CSV table of C-alpha atoms and ligand atoms in Angstrom, one decimal:
chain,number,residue,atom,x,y,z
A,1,UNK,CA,-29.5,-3.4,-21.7
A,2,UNK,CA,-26.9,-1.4,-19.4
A,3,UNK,CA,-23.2,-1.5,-19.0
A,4,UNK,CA,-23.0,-2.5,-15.2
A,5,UNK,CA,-19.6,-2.4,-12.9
A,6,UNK,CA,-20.0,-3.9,-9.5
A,7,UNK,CA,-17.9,-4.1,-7.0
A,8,UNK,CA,-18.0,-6.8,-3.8
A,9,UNK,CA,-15.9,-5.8,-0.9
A,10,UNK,CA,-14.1,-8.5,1.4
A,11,UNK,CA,-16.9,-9.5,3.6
A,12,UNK,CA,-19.0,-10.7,0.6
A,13,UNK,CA,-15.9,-12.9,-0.9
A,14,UNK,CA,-14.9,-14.1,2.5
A,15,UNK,CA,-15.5,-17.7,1.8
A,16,UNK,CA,-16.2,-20.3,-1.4
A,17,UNK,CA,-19.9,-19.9,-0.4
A,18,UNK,CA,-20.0,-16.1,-0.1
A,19,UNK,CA,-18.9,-16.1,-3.6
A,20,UNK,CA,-20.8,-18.6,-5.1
A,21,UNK,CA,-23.6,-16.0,-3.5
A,22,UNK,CA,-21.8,-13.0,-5.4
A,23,UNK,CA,-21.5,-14.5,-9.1
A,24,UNK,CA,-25.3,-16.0,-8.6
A,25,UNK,CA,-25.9,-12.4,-8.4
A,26,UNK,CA,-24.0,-11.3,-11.1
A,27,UNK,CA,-25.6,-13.8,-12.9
A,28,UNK,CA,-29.1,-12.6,-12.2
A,29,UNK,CA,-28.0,-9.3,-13.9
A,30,UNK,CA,-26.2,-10.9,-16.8
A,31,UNK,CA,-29.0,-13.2,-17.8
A,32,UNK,CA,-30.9,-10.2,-17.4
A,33,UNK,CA,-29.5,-8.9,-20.4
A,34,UNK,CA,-26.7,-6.6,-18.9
A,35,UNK,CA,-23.2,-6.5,-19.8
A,36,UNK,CA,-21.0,-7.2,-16.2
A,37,UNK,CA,-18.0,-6.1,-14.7
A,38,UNK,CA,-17.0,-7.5,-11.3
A,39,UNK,CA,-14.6,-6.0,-9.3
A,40,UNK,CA,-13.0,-8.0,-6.2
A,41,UNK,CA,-11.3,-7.3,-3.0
A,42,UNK,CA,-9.8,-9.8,-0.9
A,43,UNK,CA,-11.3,-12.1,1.1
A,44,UNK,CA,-11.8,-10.4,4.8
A,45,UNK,CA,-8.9,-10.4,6.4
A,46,UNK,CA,-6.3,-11.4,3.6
A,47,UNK,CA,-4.9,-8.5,3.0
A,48,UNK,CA,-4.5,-8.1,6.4
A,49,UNK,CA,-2.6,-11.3,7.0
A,50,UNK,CA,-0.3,-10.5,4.1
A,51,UNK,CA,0.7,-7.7,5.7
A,52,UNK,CA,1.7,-9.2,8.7
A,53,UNK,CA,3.3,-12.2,7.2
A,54,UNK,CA,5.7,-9.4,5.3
A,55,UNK,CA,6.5,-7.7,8.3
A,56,UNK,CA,8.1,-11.4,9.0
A,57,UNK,CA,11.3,-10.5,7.3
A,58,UNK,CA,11.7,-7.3,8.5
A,59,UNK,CA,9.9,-4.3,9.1
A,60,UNK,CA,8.7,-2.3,7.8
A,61,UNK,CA,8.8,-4.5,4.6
A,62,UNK,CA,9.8,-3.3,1.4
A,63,UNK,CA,7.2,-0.9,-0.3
A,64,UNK,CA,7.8,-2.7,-4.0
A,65,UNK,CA,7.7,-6.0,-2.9
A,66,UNK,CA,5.0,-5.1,-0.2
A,67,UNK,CA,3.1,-4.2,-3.6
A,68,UNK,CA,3.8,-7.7,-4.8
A,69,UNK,CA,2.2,-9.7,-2.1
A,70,UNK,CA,-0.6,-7.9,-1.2
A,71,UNK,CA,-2.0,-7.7,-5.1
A,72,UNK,CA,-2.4,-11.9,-4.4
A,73,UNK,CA,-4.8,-11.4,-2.0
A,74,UNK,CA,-7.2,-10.0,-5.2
A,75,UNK,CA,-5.9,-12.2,-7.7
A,76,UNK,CA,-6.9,-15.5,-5.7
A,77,UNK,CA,-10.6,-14.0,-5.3
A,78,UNK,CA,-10.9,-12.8,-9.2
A,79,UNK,CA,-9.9,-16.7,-9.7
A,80,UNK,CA,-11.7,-18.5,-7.6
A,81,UNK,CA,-15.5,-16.6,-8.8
A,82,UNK,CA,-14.2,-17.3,-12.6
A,83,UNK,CA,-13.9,-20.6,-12.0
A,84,UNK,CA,-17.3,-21.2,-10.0
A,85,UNK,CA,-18.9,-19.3,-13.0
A,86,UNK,CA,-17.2,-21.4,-15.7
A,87,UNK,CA,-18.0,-24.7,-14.2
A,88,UNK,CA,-21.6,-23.1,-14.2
A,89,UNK,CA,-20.7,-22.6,-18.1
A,90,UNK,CA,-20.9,-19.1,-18.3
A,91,UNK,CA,-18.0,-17.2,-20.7
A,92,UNK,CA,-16.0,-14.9,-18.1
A,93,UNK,CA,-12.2,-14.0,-17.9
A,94,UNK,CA,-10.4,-12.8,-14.8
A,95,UNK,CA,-8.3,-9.7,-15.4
A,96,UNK,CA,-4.8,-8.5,-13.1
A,97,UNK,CA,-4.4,-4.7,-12.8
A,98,UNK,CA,-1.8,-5.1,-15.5
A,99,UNK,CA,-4.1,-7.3,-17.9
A,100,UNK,CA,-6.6,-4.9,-17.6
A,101,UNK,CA,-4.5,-2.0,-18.3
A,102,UNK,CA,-5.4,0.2,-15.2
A,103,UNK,CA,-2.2,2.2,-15.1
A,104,UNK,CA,-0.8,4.0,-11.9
A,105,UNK,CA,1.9,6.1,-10.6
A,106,UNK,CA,4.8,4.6,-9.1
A,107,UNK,CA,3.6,5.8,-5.0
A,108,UNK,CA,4.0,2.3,-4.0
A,109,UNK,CA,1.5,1.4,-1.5
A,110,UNK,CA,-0.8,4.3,-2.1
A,111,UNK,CA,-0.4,4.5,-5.9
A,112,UNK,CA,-3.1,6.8,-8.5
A,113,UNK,CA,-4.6,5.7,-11.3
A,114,UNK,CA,-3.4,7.8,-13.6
A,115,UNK,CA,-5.2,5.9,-16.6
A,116,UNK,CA,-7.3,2.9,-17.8
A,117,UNK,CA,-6.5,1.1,-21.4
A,118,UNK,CA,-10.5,-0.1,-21.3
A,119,UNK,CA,-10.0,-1.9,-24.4
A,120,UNK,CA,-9.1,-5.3,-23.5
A,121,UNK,CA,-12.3,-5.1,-21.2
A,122,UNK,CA,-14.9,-4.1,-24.1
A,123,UNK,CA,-13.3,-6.7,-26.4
A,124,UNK,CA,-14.1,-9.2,-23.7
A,125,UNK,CA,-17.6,-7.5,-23.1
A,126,UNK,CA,-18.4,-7.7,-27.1
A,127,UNK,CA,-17.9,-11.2,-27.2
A,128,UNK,CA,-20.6,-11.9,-24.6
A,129,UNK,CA,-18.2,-12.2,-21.5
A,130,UNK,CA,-18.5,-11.5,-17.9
A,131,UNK,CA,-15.4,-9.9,-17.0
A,132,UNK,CA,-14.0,-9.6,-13.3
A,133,UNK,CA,-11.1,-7.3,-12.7
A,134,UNK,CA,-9.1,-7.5,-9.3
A,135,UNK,CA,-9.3,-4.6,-7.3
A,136,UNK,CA,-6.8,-2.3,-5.5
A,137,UNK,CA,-3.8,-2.8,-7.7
A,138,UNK,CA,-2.6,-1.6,-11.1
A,139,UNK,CA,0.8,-1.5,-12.8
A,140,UNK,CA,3.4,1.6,-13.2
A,141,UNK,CA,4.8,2.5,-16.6
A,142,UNK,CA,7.8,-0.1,-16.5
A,143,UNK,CA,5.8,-2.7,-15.7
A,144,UNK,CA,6.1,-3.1,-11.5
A,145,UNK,CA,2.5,-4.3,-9.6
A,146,UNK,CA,1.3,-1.4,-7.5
A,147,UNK,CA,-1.4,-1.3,-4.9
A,148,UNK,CA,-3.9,1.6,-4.5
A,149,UNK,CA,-4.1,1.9,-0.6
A,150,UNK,CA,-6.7,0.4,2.2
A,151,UNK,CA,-9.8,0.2,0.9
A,152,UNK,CA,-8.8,0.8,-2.9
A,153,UNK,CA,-10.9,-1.3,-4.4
A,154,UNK,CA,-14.2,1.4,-4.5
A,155,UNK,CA,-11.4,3.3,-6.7
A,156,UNK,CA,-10.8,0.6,-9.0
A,157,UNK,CA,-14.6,-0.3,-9.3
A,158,UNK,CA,-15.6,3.5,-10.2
A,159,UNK,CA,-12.2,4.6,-12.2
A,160,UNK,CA,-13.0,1.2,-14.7
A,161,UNK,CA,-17.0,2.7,-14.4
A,162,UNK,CA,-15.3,5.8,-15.5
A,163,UNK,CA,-13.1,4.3,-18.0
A,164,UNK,CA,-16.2,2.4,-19.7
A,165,UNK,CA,-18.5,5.2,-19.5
A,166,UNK,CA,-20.7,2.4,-17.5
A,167,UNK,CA,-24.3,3.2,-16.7
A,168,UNK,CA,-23.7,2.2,-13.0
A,169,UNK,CA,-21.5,1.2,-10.6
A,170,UNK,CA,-22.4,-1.0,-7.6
A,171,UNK,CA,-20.7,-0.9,-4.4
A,172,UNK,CA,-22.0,-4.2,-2.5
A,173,UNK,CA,-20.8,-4.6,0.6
A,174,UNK,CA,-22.1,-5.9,4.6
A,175,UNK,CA,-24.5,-2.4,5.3
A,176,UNK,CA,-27.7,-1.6,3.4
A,177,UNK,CA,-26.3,1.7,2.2
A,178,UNK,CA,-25.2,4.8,3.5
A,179,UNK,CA,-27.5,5.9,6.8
A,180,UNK,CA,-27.6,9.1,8.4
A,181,UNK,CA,-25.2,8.3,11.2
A,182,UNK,CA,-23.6,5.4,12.4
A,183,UNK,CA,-26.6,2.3,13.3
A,184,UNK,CA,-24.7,1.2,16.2
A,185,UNK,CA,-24.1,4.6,17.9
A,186,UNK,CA,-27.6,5.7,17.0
A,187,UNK,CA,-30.5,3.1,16.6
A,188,UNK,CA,-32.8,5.9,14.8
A,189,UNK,CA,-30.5,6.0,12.1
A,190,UNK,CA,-32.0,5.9,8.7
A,191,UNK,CA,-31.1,4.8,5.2
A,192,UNK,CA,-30.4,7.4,2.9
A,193,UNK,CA,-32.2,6.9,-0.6
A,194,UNK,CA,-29.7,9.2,-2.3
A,195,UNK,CA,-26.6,11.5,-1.2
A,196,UNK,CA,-24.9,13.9,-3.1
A,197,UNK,CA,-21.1,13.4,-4.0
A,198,UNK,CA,-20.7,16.4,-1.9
A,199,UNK,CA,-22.3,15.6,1.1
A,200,UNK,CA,-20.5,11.8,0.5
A,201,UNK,CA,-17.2,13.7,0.5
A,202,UNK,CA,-17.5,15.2,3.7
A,203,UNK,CA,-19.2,12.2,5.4
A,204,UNK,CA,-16.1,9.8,4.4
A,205,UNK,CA,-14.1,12.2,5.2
A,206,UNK,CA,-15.6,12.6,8.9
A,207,UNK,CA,-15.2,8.7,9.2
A,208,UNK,CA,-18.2,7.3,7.8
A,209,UNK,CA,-16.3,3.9,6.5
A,210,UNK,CA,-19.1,2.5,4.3
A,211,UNK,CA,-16.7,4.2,0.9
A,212,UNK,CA,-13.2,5.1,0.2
A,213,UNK,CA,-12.6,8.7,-0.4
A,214,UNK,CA,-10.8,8.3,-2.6
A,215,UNK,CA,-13.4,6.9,-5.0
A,216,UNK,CA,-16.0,9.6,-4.6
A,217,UNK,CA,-13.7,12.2,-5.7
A,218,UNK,CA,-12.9,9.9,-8.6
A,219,UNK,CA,-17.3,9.4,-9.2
A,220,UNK,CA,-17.7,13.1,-9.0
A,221,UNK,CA,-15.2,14.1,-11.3
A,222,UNK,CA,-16.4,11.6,-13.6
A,223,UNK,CA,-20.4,11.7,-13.2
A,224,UNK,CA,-20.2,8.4,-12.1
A,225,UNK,CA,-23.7,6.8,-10.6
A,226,UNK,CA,-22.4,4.8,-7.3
A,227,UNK,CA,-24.8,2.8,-5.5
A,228,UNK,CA,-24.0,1.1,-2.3
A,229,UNK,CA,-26.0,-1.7,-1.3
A,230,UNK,CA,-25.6,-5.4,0.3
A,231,UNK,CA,-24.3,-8.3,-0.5
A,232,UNK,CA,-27.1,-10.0,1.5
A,233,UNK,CA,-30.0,-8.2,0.6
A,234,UNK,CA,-32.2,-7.2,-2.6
A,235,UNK,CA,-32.6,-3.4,-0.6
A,236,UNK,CA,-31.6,-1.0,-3.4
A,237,UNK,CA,-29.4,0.9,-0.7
A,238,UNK,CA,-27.8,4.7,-1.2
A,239,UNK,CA,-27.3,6.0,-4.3
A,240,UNK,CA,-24.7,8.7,-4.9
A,241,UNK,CA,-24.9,11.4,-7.2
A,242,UNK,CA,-25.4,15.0,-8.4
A,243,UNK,CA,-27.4,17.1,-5.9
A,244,UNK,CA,-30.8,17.9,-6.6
A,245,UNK,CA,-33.4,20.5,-5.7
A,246,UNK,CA,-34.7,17.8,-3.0
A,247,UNK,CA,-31.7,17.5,-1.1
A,248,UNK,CA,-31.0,21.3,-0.7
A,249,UNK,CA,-34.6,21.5,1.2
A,250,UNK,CA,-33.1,19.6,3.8
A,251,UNK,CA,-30.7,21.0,6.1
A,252,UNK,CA,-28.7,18.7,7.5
A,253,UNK,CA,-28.3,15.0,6.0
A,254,UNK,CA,-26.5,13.3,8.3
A,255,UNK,CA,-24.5,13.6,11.6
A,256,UNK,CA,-20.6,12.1,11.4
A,257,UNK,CA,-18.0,11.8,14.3
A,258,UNK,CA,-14.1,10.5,14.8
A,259,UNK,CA,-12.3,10.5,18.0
A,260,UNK,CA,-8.7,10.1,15.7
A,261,UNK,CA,-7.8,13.7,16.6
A,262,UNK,CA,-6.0,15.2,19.3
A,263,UNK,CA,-5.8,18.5,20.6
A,264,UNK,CA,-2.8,21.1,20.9
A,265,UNK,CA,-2.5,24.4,22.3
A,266,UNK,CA,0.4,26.9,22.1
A,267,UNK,CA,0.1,29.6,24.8
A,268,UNK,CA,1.8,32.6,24.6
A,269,UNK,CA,2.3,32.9,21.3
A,270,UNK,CA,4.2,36.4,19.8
A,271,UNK,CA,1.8,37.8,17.9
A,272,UNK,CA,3.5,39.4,14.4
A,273,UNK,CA,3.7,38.0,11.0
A,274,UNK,CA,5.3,34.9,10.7
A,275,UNK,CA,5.0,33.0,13.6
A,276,UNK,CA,2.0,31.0,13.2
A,277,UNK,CA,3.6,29.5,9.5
A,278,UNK,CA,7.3,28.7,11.4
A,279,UNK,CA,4.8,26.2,13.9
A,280,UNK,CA,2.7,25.2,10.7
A,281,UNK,CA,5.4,24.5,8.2
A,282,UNK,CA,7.4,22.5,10.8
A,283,UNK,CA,4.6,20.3,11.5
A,284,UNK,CA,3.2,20.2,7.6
A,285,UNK,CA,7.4,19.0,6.9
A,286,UNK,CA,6.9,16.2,9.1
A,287,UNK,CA,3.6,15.0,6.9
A,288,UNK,CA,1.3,15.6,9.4
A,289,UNK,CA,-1.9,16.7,8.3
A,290,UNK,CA,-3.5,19.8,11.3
A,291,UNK,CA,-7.5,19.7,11.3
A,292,UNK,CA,-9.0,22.5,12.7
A,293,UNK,CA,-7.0,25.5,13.7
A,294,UNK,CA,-8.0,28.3,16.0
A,295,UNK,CA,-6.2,31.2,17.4
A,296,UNK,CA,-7.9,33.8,20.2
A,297,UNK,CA,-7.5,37.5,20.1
A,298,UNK,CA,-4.3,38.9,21.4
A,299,UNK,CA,-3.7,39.8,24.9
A,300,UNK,CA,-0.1,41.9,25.7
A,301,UNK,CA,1.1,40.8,22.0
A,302,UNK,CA,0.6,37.4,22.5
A,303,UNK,CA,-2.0,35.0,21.7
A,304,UNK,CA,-2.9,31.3,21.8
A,305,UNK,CA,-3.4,29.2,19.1
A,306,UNK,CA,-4.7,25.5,19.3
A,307,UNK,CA,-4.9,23.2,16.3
A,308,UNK,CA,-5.9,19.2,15.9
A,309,UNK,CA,-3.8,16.4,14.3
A,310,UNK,CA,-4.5,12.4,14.0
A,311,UNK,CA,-3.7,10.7,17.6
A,312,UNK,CA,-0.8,8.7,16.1
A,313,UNK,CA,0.9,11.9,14.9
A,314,UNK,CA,0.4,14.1,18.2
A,315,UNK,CA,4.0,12.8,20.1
A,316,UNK,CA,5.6,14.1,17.0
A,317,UNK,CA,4.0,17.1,16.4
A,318,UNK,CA,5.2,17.8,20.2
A,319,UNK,CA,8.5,17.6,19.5
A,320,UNK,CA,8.2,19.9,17.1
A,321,UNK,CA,6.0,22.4,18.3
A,322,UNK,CA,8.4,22.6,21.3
A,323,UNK,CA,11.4,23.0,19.1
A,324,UNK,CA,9.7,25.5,17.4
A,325,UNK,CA,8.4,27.2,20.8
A,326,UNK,CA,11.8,27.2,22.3
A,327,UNK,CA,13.3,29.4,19.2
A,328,UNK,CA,10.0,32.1,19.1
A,329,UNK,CA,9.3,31.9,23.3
A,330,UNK,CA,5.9,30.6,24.0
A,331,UNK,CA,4.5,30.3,27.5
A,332,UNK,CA,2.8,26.6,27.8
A,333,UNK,CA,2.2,24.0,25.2
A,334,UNK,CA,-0.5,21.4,26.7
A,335,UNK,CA,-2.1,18.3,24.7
A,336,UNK,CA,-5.5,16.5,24.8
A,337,UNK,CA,-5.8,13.1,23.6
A,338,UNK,CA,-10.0,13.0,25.1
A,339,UNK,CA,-11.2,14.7,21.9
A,340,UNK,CA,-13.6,14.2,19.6
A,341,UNK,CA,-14.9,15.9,16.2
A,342,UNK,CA,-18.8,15.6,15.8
A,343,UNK,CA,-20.2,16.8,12.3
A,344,UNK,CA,-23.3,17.8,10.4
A,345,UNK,CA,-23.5,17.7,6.9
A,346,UNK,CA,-25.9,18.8,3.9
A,347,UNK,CA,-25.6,20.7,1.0
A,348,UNK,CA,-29.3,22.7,2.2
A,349,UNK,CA,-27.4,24.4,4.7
A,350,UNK,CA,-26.2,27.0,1.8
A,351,UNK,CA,-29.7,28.2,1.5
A,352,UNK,CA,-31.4,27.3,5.0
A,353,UNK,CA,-30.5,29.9,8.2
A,354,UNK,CA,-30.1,28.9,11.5
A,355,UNK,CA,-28.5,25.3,11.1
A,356,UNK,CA,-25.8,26.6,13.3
A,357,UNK,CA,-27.5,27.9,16.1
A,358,UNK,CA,-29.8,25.0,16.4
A,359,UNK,CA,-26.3,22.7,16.5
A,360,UNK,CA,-24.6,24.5,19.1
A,361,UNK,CA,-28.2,24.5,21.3
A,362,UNK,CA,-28.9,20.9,21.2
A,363,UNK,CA,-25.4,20.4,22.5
A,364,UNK,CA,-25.4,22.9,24.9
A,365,UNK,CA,-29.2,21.5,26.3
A,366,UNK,CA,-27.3,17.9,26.6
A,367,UNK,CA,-24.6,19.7,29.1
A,368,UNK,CA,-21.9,19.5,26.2
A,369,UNK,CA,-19.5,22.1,26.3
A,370,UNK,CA,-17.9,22.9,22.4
A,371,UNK,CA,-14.1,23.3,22.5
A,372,UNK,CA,-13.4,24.1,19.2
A,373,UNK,CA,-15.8,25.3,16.1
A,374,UNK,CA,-15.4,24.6,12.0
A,375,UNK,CA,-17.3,25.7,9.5
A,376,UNK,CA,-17.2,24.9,5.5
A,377,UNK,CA,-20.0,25.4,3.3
A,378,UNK,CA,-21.7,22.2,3.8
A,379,UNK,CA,-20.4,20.8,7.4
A,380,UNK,CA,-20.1,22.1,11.0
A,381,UNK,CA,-17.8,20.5,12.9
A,382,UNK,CA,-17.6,20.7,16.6
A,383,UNK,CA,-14.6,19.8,19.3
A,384,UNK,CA,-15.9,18.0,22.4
A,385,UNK,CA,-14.7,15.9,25.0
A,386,UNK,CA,-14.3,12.2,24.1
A,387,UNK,CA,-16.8,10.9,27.1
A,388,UNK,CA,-19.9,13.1,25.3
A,389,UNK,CA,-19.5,11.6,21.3
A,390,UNK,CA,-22.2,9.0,21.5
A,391,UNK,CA,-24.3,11.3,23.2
A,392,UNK,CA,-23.5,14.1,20.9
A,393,UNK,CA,-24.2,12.1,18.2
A,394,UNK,CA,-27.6,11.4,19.3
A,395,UNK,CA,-28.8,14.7,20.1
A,396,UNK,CA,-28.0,16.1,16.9
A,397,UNK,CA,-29.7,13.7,15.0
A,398,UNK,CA,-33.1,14.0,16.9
A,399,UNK,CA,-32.6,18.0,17.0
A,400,UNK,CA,-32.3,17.8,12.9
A,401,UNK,CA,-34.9,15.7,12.5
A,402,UNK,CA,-33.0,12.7,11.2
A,403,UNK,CA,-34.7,9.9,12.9
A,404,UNK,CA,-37.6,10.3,10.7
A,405,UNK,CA,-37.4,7.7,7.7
A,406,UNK,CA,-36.4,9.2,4.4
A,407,UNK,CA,-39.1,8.7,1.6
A,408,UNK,CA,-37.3,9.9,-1.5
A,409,UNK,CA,-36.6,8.0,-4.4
A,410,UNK,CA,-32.3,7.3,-4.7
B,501,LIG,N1,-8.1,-5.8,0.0
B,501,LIG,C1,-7.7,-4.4,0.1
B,501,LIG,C2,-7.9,-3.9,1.6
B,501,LIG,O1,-8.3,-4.7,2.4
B,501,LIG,C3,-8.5,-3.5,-0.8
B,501,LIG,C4,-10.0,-3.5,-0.6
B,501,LIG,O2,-10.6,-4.4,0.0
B,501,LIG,O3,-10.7,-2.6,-1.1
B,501,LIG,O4,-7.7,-2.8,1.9
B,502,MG,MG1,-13.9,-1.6,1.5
């Protein structure tokens, strides 16, 4: 008999079927013997239309009350799979952030969990219950309802896994896991069985959507076992967890892209100490987060330095980089909005030679010129024109042997 927490995203509570679908299943594990925790998002496109229905009376609306609204989109779901199971005449209570003590920061809008009171939830356990928890919102220490950001409710599922010390937590969603790139730019793409915390980092990080960041930091700190898996299938999906000697034999597990960035280049630049952080504190003051950075050898005392921030942030960063520019004397600053970051990931890549070389070939045989190169210990990112990405995508993942299905066991 385990201690299960599992999660249903948006797409499987979209409708009164859908979650008549979701508790049979939850069902199927309780009858099984297992004690259940359900965590709920919205139904698809709730919180969306909350958020536009604030913006009604001004916007942007207020953050607090912001906070307020959008936590109804989970209460209604939490309520309406209660009540389906209790007319079924199973024992289950439906639990609010607040009621089930998952306590936050005050960040409005983007609030941490900065702890979980888990004993209401193994009272309610203990007495035979199925208990379901809304996702994505919590409550700040006096007692206002916060919300945990887009996609928040992966970090509710695995911070309450934590909290109980469950022995896995389920991420059910509309895909049959996690696959080495995206199906629909790639149709060789393959399920993974199992991916480390590491390699999941980098590939949510790199745009894979399928998890919120935010909870895989929260899994690996905690040794949480996540697996993701569908709604609408009995496929066992991705499981995510510690690496093992299996996954470091393999170079590369998966191939990720994002065509959010754009590209800026400062020419000119005065080269002696200093001047790189005045351009890179004035655009961090503004809260916008720079990518990859790279600056070329000096020529005359001056060199150029080109760096990549999100596409919503790049009109601003002009305006300061120019400011900046006009108070140091640069020669040219020029923008490029037809970018795009293609990625390989795996953790083998510490221990296996070469994975670089074969990255930059494979593009280079597809005619795809590399603007910009980054490097960490398990990812090499590349900088290519926006026209090239699906392309891109596809030649990497046939060069690293990725299109062949995976056999091992997740
Ligand atoms: N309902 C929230 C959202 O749409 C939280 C979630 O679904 O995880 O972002
Ligand atoms: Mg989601």
């Amino acid at each position: 008999m385990a201690l299960i927490v599992q999660k249903y995203g948006g797409s499987s509570v979209a409708d009164p079927d859908k979650i008549a679908n979701v508790a049979n299943r939850v069902l199927k594990g309780y009858m099984d013997g297992h004690r259940m925790v359900v965590v709920l998002s919205a139904m698809q496109g709730e919180t969306d239309r909350l958020i536009n229905l604030a913006r009604e009376m001004g916007d942007p609306p207020d953050p607090r009350e912001l906070d307020v609204i959008l936590a109804t989109g989970e209460q209604v779901t939490v309520s309406l799979f209660s009540m389906f199971l209790k007319a079924e005449g199973v024992h289950t209570t439906s639990l609010l952030g607040h009621q089930a003590c998952i306590y936050t920061d005050k960040a409005y809008g983007r609030a941490r969990i900065v702890g979980i009171d888990a004993s209401r939830i193994k009272e309610l356990l203990k007495k035979g219950r199925i208990v379901t928890v809304a996702g994505f919102q919590g409550v700040d220490e006096v007692g206002n309802i916060t919300t945990l950001g887009r996609g928040g409710s992966d970090t509710t599922a695995v911070a309450v896994a934590a909290a109980l010390k469950a022995d896995l937590c389920e991420i059910y969603t509309d895909v049959e896991g996690v696959f080495t790139t995206d199906p629909r730019v790639c149709k060789q793409a393959q399920l993974l069985p199992k991916i480390s915390y590491d390699e999941m980092l980098e590939m949510a990080s790199l745009g894979a959507k399928v998890l919120e960041i935010r909870s895989v930091g929260f899994a690996k700190h905690y040794n949480v076992h996540l697996r993701v898996r569908s709604t609408f299938s009995e496929h066992p999906g991705t499981l995510v967890c510690p690496e093992d000697e299996e996954m470091e034999a393999i170079p590369v597990s998966g191939v990720a892209f994002s065509t959010q960035e754009a590209r800026v280049s400062i020419t000119g630049v005065p080269d002696r100490p200093g001047i790189a952080a005045r351009f890179f504190e004035a655009v961090a003051q503004a809260n916008i987060v720079v990518d990859l950075i790279i600056q070329n050898s000096s020529v005359d005392g001056r060199a150029d330095i080109t760096f990549t921030v999100p596409k919503g942030d790049l009109l601003r960063t002009l305006e300061i980089v120019q400011q900046v520019g006009k108070e140091v004397g640069t020669r040219e600053i020029l923008s490029d909005e037809h970018i795009a970051k293609v990625s390989i990931v795996g953790v083998g890549m510490r221990n296996n030679a070469g994975v670089a070389s074969r990255m930059f070939a494979a593009l280079s045989q597809a005619g795809i010129n590399i603007m910009m190169i980054s490097t960490s210990e398990i990812k090499i990112s590349c900088v290519i024109e926006d026209k090239f990405t699906e392309l891109a995508v596809r030649v990497l993942h046939d060069a690293f042997g990725l299109d062949q299905p995976r056999v091992g066991k997740g």
